[in-house]
Coordinates of C-alpha atoms in Angstrom, one line a residue:
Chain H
X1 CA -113.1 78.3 76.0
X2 CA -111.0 77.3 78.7
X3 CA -111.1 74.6 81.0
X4 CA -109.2 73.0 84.0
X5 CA -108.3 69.2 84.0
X6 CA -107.2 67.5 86.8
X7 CA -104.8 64.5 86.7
X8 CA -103.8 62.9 89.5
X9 CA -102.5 66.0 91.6
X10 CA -101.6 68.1 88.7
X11 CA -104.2 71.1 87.2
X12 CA -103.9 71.7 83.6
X13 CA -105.0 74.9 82.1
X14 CA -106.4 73.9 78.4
X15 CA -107.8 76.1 76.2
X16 CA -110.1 74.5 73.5
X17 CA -111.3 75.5 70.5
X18 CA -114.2 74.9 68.4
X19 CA -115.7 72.1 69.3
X20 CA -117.7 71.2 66.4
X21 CA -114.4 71.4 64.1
X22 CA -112.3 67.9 63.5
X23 CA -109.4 67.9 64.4
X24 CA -110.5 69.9 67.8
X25 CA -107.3 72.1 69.2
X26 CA -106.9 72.2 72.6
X27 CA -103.6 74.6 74.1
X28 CA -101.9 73.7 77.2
X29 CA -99.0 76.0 78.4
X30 CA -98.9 77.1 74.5
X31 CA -98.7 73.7 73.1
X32 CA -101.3 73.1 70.5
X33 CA -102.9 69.4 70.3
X34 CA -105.5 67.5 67.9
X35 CA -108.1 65.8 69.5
X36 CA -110.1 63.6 67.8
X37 CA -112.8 62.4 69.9
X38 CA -114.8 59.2 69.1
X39 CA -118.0 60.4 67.5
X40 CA -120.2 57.1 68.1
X41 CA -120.8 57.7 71.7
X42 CA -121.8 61.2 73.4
X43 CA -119.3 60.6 76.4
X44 CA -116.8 58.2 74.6
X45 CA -113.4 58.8 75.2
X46 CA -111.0 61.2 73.6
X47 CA -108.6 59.7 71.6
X48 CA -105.3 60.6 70.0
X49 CA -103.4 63.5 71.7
X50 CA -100.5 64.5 69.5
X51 CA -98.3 66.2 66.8
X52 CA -97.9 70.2 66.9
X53 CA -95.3 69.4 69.9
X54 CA -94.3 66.1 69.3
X55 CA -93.2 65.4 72.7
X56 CA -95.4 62.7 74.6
X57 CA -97.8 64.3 76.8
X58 CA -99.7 63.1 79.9
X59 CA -103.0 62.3 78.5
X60 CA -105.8 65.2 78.3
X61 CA -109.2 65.1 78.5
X62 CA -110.4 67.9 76.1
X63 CA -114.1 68.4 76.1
X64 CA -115.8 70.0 79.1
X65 CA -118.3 66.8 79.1
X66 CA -115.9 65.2 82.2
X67 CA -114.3 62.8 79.6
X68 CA -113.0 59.7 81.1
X69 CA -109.4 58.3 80.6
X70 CA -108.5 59.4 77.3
X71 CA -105.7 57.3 75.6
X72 CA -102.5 58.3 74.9
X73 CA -101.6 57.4 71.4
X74 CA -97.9 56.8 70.8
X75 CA -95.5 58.5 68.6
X76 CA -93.6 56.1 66.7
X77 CA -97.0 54.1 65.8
X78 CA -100.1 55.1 64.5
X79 CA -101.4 58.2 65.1
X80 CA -105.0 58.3 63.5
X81 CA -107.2 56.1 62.0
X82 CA -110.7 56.6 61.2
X83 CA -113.2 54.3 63.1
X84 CA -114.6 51.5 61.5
X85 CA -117.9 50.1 62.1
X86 CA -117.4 47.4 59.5
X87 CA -117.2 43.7 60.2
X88 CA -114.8 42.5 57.4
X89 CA -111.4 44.4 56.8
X90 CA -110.3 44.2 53.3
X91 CA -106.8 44.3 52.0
X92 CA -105.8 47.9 51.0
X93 CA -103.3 47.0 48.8
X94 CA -102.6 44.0 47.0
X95 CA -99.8 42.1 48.4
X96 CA -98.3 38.7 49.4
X97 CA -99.3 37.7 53.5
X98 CA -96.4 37.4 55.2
X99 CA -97.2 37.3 58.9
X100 CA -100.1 37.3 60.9
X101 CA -100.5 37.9 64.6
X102 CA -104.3 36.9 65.2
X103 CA -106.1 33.9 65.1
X104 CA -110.0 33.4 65.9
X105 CA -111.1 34.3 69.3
X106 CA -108.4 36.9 69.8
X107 CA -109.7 40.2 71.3
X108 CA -107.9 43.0 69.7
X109 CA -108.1 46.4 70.3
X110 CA -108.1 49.9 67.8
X111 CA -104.4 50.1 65.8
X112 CA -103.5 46.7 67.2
X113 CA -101.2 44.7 64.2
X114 CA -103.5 42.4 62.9
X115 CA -101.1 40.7 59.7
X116 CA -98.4 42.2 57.8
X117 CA -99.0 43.0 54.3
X118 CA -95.9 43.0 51.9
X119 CA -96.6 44.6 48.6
X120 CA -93.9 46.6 46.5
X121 CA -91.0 44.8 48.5
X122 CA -92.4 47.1 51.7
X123 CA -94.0 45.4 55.0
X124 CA -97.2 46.9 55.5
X125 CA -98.9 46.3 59.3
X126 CA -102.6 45.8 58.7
X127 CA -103.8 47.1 62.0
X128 CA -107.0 46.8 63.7
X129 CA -109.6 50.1 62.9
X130 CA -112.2 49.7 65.9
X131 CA -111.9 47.5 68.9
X132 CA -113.4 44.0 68.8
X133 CA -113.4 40.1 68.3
X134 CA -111.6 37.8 65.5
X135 CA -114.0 36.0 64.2
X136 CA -111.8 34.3 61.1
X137 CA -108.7 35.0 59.3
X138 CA -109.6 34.6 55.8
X139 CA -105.8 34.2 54.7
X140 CA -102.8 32.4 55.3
X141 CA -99.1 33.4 55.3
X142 CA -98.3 33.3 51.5
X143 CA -101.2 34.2 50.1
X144 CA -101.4 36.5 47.2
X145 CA -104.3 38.9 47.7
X146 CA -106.0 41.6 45.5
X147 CA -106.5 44.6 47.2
X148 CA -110.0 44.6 48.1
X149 CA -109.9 41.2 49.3
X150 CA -111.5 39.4 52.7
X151 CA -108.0 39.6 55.5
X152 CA -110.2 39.1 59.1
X153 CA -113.8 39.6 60.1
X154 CA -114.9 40.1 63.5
X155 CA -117.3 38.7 65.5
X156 CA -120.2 41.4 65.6
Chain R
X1 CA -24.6 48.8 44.4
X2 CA -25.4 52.1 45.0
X3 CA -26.8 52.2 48.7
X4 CA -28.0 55.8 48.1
X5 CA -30.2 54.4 45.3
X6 CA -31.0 51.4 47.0
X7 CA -32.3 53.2 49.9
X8 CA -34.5 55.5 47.4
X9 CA -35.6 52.8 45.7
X10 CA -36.9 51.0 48.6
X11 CA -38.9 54.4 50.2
X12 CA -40.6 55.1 46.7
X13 CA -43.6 54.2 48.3
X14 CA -43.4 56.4 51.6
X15 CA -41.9 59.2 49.8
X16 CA -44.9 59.9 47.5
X17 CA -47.2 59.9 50.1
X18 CA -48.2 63.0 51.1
X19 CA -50.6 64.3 53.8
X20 CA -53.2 64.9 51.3
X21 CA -53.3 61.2 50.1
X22 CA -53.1 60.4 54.3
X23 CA -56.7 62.7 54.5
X24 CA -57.9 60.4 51.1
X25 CA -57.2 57.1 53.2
X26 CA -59.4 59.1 56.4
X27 CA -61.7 59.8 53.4
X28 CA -61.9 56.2 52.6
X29 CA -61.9 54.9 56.2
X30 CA -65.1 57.3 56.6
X31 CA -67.0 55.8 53.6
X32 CA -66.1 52.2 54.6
X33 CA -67.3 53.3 58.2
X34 CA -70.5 54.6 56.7
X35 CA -71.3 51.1 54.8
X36 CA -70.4 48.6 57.7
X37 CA -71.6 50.2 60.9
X38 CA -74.3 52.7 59.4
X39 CA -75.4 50.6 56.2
X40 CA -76.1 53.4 54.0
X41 CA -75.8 51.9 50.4
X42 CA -73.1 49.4 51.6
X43 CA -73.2 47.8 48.1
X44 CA -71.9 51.0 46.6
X45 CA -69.8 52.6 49.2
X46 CA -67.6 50.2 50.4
X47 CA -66.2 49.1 47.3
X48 CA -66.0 53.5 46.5
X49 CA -64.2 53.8 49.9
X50 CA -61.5 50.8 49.5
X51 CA -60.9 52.0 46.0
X52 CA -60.2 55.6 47.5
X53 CA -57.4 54.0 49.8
X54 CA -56.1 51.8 46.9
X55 CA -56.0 54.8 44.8
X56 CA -54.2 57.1 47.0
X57 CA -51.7 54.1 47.6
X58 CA -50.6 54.1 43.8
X59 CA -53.2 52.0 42.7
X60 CA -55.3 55.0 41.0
X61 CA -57.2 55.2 37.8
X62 CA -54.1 55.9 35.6
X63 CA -51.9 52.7 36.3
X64 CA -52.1 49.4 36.1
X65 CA -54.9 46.8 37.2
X66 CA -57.8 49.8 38.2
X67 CA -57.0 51.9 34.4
X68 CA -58.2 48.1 33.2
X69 CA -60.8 48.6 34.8
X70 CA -62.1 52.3 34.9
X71 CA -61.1 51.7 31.2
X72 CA -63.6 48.6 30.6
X73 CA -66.2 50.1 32.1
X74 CA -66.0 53.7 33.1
X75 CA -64.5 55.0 30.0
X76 CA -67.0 52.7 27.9
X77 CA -70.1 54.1 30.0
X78 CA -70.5 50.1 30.7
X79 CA -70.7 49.4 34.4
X80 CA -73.9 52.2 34.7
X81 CA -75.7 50.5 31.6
X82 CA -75.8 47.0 33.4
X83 CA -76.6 48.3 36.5
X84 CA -79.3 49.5 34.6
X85 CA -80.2 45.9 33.3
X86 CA -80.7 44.1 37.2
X87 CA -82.6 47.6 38.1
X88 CA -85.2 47.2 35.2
X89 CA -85.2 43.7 35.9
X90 CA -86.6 45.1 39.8
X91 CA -88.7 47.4 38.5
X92 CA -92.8 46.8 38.4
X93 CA -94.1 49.3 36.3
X94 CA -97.9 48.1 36.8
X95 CA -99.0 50.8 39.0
X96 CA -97.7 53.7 36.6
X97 CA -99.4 51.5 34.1
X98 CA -102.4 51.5 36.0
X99 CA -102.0 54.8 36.8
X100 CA -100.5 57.1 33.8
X101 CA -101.4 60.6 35.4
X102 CA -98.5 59.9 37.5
X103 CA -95.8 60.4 34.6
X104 CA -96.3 64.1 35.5
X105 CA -95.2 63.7 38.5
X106 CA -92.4 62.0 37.1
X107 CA -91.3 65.2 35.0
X108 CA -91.7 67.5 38.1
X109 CA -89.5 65.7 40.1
X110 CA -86.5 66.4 38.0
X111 CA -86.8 70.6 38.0
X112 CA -84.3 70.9 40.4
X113 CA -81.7 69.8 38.1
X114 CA -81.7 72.1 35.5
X115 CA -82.6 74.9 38.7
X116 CA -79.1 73.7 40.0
X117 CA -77.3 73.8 36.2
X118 CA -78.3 77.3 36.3
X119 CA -76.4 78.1 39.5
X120 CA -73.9 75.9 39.0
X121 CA -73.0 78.0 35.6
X122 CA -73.3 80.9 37.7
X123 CA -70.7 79.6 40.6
X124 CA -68.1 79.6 37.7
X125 CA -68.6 75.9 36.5
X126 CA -68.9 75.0 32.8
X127 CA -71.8 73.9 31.6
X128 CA -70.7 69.9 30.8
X129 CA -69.6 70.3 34.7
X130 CA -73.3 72.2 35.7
X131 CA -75.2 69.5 33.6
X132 CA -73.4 66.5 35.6
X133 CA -73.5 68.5 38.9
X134 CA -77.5 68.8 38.4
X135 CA -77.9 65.1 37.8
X136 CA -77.5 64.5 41.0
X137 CA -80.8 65.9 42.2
X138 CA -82.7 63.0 40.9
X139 CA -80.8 60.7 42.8
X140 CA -80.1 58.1 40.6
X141 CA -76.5 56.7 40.2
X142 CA -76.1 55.2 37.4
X143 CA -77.7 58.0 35.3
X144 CA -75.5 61.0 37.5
X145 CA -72.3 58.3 36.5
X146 CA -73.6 57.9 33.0
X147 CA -73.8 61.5 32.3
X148 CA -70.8 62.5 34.1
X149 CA -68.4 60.2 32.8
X150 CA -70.0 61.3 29.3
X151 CA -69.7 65.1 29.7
X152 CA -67.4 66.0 32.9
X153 CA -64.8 62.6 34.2
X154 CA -62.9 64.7 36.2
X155 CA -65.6 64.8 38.5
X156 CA -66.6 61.5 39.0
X157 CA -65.7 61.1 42.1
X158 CA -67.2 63.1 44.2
X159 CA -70.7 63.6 41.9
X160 CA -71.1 59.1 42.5
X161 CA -70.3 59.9 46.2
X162 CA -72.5 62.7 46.3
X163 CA -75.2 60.6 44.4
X164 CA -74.6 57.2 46.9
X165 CA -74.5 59.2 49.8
X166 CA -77.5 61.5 49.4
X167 CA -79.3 57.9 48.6
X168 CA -78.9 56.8 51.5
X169 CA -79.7 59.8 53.4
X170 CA -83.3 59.8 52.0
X171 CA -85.0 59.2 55.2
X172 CA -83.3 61.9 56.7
X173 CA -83.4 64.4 54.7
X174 CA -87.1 64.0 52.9
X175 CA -89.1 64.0 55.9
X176 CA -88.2 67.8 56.9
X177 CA -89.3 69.3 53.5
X178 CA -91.8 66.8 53.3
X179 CA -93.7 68.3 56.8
X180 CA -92.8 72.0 56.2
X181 CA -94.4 71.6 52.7
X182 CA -97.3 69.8 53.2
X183 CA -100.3 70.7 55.9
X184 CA -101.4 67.6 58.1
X185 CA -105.1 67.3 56.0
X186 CA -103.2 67.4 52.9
X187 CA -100.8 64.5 54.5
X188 CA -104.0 62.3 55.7
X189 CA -105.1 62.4 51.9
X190 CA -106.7 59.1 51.7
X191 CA -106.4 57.3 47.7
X192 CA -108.7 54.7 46.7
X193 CA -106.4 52.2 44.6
X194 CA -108.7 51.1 42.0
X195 CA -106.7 50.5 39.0
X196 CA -108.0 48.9 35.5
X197 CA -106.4 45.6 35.9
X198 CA -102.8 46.1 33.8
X199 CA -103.1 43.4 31.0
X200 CA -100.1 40.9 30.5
X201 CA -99.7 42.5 26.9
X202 CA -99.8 45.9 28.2
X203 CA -96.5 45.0 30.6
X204 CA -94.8 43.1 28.0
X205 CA -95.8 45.7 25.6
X206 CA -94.5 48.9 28.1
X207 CA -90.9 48.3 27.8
X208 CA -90.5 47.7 24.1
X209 CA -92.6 50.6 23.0
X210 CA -90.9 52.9 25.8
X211 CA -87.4 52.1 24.2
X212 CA -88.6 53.2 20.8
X213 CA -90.3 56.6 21.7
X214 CA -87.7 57.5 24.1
X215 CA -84.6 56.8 21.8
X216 CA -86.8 58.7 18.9
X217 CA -87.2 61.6 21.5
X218 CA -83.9 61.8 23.4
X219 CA -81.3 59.7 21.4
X220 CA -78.8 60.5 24.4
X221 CA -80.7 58.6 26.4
X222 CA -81.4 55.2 24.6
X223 CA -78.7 53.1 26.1
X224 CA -80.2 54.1 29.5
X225 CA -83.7 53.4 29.0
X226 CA -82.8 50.5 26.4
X227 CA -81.2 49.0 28.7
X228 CA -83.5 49.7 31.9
X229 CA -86.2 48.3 29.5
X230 CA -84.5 45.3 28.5
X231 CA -84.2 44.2 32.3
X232 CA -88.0 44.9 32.6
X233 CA -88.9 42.7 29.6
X234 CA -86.8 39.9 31.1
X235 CA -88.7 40.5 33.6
X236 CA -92.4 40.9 32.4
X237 CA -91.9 38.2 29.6
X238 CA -92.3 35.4 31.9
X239 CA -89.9 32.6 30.0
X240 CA -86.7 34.1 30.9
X241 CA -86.4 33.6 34.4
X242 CA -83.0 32.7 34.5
X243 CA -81.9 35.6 32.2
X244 CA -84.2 37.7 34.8
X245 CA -82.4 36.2 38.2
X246 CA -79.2 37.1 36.6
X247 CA -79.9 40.2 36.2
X248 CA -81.1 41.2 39.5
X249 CA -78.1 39.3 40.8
X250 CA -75.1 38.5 39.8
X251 CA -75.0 41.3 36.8
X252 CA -75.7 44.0 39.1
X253 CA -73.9 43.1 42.2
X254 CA -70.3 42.6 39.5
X255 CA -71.1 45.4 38.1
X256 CA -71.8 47.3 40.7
X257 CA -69.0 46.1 42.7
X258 CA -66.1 47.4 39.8
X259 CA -67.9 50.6 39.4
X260 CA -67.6 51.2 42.6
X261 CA -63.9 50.2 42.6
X262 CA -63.6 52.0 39.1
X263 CA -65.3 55.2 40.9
X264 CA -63.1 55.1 44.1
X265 CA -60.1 55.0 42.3
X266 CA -60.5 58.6 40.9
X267 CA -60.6 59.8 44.2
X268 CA -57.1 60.8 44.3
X269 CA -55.7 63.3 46.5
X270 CA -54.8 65.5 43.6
X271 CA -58.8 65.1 42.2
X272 CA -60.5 65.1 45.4
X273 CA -58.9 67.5 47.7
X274 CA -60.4 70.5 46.8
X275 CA -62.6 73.3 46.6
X276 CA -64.6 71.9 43.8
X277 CA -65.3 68.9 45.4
X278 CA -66.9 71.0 48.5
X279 CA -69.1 72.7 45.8
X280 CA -70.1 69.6 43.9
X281 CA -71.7 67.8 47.4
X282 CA -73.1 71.0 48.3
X283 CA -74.9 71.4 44.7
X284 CA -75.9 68.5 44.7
X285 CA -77.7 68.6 48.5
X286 CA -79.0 71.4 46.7
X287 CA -80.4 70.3 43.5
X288 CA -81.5 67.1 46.0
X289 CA -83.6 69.5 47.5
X290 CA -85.1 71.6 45.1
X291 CA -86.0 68.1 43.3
X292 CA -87.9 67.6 46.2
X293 CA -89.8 71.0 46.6
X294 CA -90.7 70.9 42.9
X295 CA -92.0 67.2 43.0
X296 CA -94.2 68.2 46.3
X297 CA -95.3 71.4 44.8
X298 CA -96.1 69.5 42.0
X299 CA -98.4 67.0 44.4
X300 CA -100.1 70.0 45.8
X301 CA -100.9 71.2 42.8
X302 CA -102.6 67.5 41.9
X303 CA -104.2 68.2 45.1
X304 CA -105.7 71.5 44.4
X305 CA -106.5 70.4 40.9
X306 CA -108.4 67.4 41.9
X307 CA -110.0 68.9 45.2
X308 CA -108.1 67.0 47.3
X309 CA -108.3 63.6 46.2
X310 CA -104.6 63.4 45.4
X311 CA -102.3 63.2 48.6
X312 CA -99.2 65.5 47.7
X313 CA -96.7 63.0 49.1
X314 CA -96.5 61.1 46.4
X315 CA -94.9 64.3 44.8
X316 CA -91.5 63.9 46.8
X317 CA -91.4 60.7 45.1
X318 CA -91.4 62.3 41.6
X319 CA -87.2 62.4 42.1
X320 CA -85.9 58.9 41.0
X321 CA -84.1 56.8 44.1
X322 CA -86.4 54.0 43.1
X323 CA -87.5 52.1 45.2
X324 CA -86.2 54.0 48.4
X325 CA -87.9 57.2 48.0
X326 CA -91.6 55.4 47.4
X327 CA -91.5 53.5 50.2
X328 CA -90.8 56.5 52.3
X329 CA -93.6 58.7 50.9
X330 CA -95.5 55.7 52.0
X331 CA -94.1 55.7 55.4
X332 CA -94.8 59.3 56.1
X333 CA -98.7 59.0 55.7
X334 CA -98.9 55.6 57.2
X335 CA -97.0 57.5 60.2
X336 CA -99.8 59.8 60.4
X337 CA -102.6 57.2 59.8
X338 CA -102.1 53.9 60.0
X339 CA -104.9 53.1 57.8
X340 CA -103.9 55.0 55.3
X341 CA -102.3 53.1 51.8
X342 CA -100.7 55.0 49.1
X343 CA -97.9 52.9 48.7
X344 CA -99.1 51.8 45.1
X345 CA -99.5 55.5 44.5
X346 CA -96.4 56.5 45.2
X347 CA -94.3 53.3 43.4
X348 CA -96.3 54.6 40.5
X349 CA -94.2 57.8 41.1
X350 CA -91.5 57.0 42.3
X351 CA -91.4 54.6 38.5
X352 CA -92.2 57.9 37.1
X353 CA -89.0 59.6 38.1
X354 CA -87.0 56.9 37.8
X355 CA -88.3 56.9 33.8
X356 CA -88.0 60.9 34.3
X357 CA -84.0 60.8 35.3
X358 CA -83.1 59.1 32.5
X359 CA -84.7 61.0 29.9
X360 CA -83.6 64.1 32.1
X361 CA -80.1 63.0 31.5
X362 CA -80.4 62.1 28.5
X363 CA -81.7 65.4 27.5
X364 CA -79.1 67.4 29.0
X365 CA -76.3 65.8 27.1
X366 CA -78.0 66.2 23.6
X367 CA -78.4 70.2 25.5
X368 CA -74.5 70.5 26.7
X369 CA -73.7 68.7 22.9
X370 CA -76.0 71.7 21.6
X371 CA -74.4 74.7 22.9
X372 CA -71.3 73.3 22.0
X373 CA -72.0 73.5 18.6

């Protein structure tokens, strides 16, 4: 199927494929792109327009639903994540704290560094799987945690 | 006097310096570069590269205050064996404990060494030379230095340089064959870590009973893993923590600083500046290499077997280049989910290989001793 986007002035020509597969694959000017859209919502946002190309795209809006603003995910961080709907986030690993860059209150949003992690001599960033409010940090810098431990819960 | 001896006497210096030994001091000035401005394995190649300039200024292997010392611990096999010490004494084996499937992974890693021998037999070298040349796919210096100094110690120098350097270059030269052989789904592999808690008895136990079955199996190896093992029980025992500081200090970093010295004073123009030396760093790129593709294959294979519950990186690991090598397996699928964790999975095999280099090595020296017969 294909589809014209508009941004700002400029018209892309995208060519998307099967909508009801994940990652979707949208071509523009023979560059191939995942898409993964945000399944909660009908009209949520796209999210995550990357690899194939590497090369840091204006952002595109892949399904013919008029998406608005899609974010642009970076290259150098995070690419994908699945969403989370949960309200705790558990350490993944076990590890020793050794930073953390949120405290109660703070409104963080989706891949947002949350604490850093070190386990195996290696700095892990704990980032933030769904947007939302800190409602408590659990741990403090120096803590030794077993991986499924309590790191931050949110608010809702 | 005689002035005309005089004169000769005092030019002894300039007059055996030729324009090889002048492209040995470049040689030197590059490694010494590649330490201070680029870090790569500083430790290692900066005492390698200064003991490449000393060398080519007299001060070699064969005379004076360096024979002391390639004699003490070169010849001996000593320096590699204490290194070996302050690495076991770094090692955590609790996530190849808690995870013992790995150990496969371990073993695959270390193909593309005897894939290398085989070519290197076929380029014309001999097989103690092919053996020490294939070592180097694993990635693990002391056991390449071990092995060579054992079987081939004319080509110390560059295999230890080869070894170091291609160390160093793990991050750049992983992440290519890492891509090309893995698809995107098979990189966001997600891997529960849900080990059986690892016992205190179990990791006090691991070391001992390794260094029995492994010196039982491969008798060429047991000063390796004996003494890999004996840092990891200083370690894991829990009442030897000054023993255990020493030997992830000050034992490694003397012993790693005269090996290095020891190393770079074989690097003499008249050992180094040739054709040999060309194929050596090539072969070992290669055997680097095919260590890789046969550790991922490996990890695809898991991933087949298990219907996709294992993610394949952790197969790149399965060379040895502990710790460097886990943490990047780690890093490539973080890079492509940040929610995704399999660093535990792949220290358990990256510990693998590193186990899996040594008994590789040691096998390949009771081999070489074999055909010799």
């Amino acid at each position: 199927m294909n589809v014209q986007v508009k941004i700002g002035d400029q018209v892309f020509d995208v060519e998307v494929g099967d909508l009801s597969a994940r990652p979707i694959l949208a071509t523009i000017a023979g560059e191939t792109f995942e898409v993964w859209p945000e399944e909660a919502a009908a009209a949520a946002p796209v999210e995550a327009v990357q690899p194939a190309g590497q090369r840091a795209v204006a952002p595109v809006a892949a399904t013919p639903a008029a998406v608005p603003a899609p974010a642009l995910v970076q290259r150098t961080a995070p690419v994908v994540a699945r969403d989370s709907k949960s309200k705790v986030m558990l350490a993944p690993i076990p590890g020793a704290i050794v930073s953390l860059a949120v405290k109660p209150g703070d409104k963080v949003a989706k891949g947002q560094e949350l604490l850093a992690l070190e386990a195996m001599k290696m700095k892990n960033a704990i980032r933030a799987t769904r947007d939302g409010v800190i409602a408590a940090v659990h741990v403090n810098v120096g803590d030794l945690v077993q991986k499924g431990h309590p790191l931050v819960e949110y608010t809702d | 006097m005689d002035f005309t001896q005089l004169i000769q006497d005092i030019t002894v210096g300039l007059r055996s310096f030729t324009w090889a030994n002048a492209l040995m001091l470049v040689i030197g000035g590059v490694l010494i570069f590649l330490a201070v401005v680029k870090e790569y394995e500083p430790v290692l190649l900066l005492p390698i590269g200064f003991g490449c300039i000393m060398a080519n200024l007299g001060m070699s292997y064969e005379t004076g205050m360096m024979k002391v010392i390639y004699d003490a611990g070169i010849t001996t096999e000593i320096f590699p064996l204490l290194i070996f010490i302050g690495v076991g004494a770094m090692i955590d084996f609790r996530p190849l404990l808690a995870m013992p499937h790995m150990v496969i992974l371990g073993a695959a890693g270390q193909f593309g060494i005897y894939a290398t021998l085989i070519l290197a037999t076929l380029l014309g070298f001999n097989l103690n030379q092919a053996a020490s040349i294939g070592v180097i796919g694993a990635i693990d210096g002391p056991t390449s230095i071990f092995v060579a100094s054992k079987l081939a110690p004319e080509m110390l120098g560059p295999i230890a340089v080869a070894a170091y350097s291609y160390m160093s270059l793990i991050p750049i030269i992983q992440p290519p064959i890492m891509r090309i052989m893995t698809t995107r789904k098979e990189r966001l592999t997600r891997m529960d870590y849900a080990p059986k808690p690892v016992s205190t008895t179990a990791v006090i136990a691991f070391p001992i009973i390794v260094t029995i079955a492994v010196s039982l199996v491969a008798p060429s190896a047991a000063p390796l893993i004996a003494t890999l093992m004996l840092g990891n029980l200083l370690k894991e025992c829990g009442v030897v923590d000054r023993l255990s500081k020493s030997a992830q200090n000050e034992i490694i970093n003397i012993a790693t600083l005269f090996l290095g010295l020891a190393i770079g004073s074989t690097m003499t123009a008249e050992n180094f500046v040739n054709l040999q030396t060309a194929a050596v760093l090539a072969l070992g790129l290669l055997a680097f290499v095919l260590d890789t593709v046969a550790g991922l294959s490996f990890g695809k294979l898991m991933y087949m077997v298990t219907g996709g519950k294992i993610n394949p990186l952790i197969g790149a690991c399965g060379i040895s280049a502990f710790p460097m090598a886990g943490r990047l397996s780690a890093r490539m699928a973080l890079e492509e989910d940040y929610d995704n964790f399999i660093l535990m999975h792949a220290m358990g095999s990256n510990t693998a290989g590193q186990l899996g280099s040594v008994v590789a090595g040691g096998l390949l020296i009771a081999l070489v001793a074999g055909f010799a017969l």
